[in-house]
Short mmCIF file of C-alpha atoms in Angstrom, two decimals:
data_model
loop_
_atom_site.label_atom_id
_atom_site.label_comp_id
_atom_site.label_asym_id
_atom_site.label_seq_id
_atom_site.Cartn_x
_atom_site.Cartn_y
_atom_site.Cartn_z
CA UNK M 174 -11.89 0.17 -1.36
CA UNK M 175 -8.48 0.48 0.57
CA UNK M 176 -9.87 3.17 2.74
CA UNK M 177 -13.08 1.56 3.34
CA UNK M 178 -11.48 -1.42 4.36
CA UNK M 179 -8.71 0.40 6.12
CA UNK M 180 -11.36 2.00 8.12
CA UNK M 181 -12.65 -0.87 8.92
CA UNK M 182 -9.67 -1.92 10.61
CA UNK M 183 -7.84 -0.08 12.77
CA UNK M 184 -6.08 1.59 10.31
CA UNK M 185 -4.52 -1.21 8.08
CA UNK M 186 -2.40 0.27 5.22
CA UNK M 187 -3.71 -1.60 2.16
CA UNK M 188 -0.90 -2.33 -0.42
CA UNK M 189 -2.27 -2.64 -4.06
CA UNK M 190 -0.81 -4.21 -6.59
CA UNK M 191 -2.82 -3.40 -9.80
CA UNK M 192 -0.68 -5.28 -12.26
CA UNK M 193 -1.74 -7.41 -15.26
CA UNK M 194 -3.70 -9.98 -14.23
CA UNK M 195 -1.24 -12.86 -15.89
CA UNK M 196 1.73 -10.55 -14.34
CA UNK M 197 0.02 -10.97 -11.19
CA UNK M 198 0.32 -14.26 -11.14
CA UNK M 199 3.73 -14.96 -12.32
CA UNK M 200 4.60 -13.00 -9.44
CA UNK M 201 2.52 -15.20 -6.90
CA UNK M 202 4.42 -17.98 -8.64
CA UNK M 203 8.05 -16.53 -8.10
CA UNK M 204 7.10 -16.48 -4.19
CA UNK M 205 5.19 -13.11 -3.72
CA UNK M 206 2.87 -12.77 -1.27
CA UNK M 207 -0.22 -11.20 -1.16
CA UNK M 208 -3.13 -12.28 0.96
CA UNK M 209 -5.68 -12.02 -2.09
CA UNK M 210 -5.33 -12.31 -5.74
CA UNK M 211 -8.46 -10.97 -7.80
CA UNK M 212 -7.70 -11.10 -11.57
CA UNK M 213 -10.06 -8.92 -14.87
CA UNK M 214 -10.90 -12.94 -16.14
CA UNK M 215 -12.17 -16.21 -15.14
CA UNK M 216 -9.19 -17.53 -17.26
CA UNK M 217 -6.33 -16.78 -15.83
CA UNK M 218 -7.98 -17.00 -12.05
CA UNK M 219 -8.48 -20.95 -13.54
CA UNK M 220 -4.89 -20.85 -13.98
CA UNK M 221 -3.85 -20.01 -10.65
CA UNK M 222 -6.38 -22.42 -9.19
CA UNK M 223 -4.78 -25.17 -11.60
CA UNK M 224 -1.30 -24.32 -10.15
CA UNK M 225 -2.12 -24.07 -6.78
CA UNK M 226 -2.03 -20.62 -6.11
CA UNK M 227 -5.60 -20.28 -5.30
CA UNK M 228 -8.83 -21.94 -4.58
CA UNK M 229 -12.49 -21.12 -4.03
CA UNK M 230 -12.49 -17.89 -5.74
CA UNK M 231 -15.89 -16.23 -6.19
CA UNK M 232 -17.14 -13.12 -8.58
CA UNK M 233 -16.77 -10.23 -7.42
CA UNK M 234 -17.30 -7.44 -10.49
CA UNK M 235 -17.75 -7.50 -13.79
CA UNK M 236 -16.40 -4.83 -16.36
CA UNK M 237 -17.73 -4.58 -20.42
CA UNK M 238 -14.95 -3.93 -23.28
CA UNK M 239 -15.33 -0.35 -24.76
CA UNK M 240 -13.87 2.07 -27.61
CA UNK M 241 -12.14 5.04 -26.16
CA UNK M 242 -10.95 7.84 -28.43
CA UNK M 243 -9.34 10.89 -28.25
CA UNK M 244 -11.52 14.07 -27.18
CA UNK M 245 -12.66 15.02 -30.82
CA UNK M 246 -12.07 11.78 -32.40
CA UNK M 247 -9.42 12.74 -35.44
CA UNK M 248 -9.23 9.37 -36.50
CA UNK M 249 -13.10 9.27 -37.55
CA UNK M 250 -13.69 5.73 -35.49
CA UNK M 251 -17.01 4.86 -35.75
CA UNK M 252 -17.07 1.09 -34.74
CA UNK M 253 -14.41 -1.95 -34.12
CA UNK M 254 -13.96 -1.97 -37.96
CA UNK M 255 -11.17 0.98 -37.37
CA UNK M 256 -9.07 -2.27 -35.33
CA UNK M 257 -9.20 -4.73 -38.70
CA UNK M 258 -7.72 -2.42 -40.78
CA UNK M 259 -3.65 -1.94 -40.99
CA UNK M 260 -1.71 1.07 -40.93
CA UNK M 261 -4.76 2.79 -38.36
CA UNK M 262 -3.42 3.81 -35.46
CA UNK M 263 -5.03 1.23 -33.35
CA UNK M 264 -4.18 -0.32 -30.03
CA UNK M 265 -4.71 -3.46 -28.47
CA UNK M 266 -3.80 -5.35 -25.08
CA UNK M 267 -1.88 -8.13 -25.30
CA UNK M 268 -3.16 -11.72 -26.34
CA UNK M 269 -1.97 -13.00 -22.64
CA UNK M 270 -3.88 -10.40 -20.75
CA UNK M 271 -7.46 -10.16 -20.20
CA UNK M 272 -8.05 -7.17 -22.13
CA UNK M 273 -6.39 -8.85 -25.28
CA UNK M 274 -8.22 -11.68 -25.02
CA UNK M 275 -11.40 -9.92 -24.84
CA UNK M 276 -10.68 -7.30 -27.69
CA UNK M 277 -9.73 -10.71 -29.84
CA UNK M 278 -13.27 -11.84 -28.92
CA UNK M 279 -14.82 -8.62 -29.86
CA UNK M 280 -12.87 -8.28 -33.28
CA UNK M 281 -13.77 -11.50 -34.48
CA UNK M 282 -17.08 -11.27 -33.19
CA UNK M 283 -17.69 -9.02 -36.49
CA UNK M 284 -15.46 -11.20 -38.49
CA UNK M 285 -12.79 -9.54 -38.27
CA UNK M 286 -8.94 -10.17 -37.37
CA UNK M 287 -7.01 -7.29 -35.30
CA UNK M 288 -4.40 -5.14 -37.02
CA UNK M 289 -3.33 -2.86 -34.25
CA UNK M 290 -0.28 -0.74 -34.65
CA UNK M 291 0.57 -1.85 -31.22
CA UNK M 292 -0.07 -4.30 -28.37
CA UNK M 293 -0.33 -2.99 -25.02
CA UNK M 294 0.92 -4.74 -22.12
CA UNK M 295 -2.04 -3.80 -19.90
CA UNK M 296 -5.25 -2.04 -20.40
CA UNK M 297 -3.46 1.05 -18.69
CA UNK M 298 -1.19 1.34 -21.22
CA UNK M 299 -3.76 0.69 -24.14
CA UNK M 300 -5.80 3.82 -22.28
CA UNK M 301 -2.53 5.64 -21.98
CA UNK M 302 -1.78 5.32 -25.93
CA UNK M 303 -4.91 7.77 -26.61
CA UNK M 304 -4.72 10.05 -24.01
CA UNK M 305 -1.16 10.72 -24.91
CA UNK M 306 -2.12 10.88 -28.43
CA UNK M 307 0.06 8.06 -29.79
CA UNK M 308 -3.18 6.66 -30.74
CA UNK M 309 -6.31 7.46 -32.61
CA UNK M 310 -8.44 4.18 -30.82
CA UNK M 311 -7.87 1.72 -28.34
CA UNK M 312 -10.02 -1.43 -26.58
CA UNK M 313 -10.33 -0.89 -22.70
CA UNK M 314 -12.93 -2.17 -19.99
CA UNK M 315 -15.37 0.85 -19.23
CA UNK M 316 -14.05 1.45 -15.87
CA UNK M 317 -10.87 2.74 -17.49
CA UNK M 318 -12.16 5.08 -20.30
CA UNK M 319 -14.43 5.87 -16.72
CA UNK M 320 -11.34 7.11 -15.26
CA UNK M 321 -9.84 9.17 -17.86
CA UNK M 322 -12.73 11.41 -17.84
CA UNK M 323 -13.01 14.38 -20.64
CA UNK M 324 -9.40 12.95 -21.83
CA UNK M 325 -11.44 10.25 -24.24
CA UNK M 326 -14.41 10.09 -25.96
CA UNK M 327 -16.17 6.31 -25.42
CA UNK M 328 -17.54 4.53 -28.28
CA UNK M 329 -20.15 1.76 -27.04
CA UNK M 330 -19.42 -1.75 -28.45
CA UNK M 331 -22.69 -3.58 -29.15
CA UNK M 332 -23.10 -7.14 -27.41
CA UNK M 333 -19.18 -6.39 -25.84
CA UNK M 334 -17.31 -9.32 -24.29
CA UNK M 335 -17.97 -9.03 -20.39
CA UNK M 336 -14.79 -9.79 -18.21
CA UNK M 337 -15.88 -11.55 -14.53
CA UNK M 338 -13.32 -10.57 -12.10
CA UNK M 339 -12.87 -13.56 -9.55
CA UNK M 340 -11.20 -13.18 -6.17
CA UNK M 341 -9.48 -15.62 -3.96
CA UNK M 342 -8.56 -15.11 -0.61
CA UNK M 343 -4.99 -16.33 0.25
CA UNK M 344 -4.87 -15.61 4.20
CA UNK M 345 -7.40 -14.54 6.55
CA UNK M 346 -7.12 -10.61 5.96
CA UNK M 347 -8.02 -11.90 2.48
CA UNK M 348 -11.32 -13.17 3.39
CA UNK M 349 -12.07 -9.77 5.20
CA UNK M 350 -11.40 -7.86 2.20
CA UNK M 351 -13.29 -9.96 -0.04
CA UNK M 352 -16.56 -9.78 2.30
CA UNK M 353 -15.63 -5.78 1.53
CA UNK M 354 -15.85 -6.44 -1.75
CA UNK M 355 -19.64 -8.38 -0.92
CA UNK M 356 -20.78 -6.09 0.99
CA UNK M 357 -23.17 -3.19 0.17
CA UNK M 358 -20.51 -0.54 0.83
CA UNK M 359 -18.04 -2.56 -1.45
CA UNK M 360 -20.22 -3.11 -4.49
CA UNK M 361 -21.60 0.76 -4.48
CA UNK M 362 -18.10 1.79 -4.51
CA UNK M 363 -17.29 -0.62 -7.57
CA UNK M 364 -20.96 0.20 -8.96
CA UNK M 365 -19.53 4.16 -8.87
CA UNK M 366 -16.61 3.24 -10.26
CA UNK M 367 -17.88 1.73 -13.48
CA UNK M 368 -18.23 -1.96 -12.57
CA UNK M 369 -21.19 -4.45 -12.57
CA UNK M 370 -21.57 -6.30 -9.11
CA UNK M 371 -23.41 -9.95 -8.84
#
């Protein structure tokens, strides 16, 4: 998407900031700038609308919750059961972040409660936990497990949570980049990349 859009204008360098989405904005807060803000939840988007940070955001993508495991899955995981049970070597994002509130939603969507060994700050680091072999499961959108290629074996989640990923443009170079995002070019290149597109 940065090159596309760089492309598309004379060259602009595109600087992305692909922090958690709550991180994101608590930074926007503190007095960062950034001429769009597109967060993995309608949740915390809501928030920054509520505080002022942004308004009229619109869907953009759309990313599904999925089970990745280490090439050869040692730890036998079959299903989200593996996440309810203590003492598995389990990861989790955080509560605050998308990807934590999603895996909560998934977890007790079988009736379960989530005993992780560990709570990621990001989904990065909940992907990062299996393919450094720290751990034997993890919950990340499908777009990551995507990107880590023949590191992980993915375990489908039936009926997963689905994440809508709202952006709001904050200055004018904003709105071009979210009409990227709109545009044929922009959703094929999410569509490749693992994302749903509206």
């Amino acid at each position: 998407l940065s090159s596309a859009y760089s492309g598309a204008h004379g060259g602009a360098e595109v600087q992305i900031d692909a922090a958690a989405s709550s991180a994101l904005v608590q930074r926007l807060e503190s007095g960062a700038k950034a001429d769009v803000l597109i967060t993995a939840d309608t949740v915390t988007m809501d928030e920054a609308v509520a505080d002022g940070l942004a308004d009229d955001p619109v869907i953009v993508a759309s990313n599904k919750l999925v089970i990745v495991v280490p090439k050869g899955n040692l730890g036998d995981v079959t299903g989200l059961e593996f996440f309810t049970r203590k003492g598995n070597r389990s990861v989790i994002c955080a509560g605050e972040v998308p990807c934590g509130r999603a895996a909560e939603k998934a977890i007790a969507a079988i009736g379960g409660e989530p005993e992780p060994l560990s709570r990621a700050v990001d989904v990065r680091a909940a992907l990062g936990s299996v393919t450094s072999g720290e751990a034997d499961a993890a919950l990340v959108y499908q777009t990551d497990a995507k990107s880590a290629g023949d590191k992980v074996e993915i375990i489908e989640i039936p009926d997963a949570p689905v994440n809508e990923y709202p952006a709001a443009a904050l200055t004018d170079s904003g709105q071009d980049f979210i009409g990227l995002l709109r545009s044929a070019e922009g959703r094929k290149i999410l569509q490749d990349a693992g994302f749903g597109t509206p």
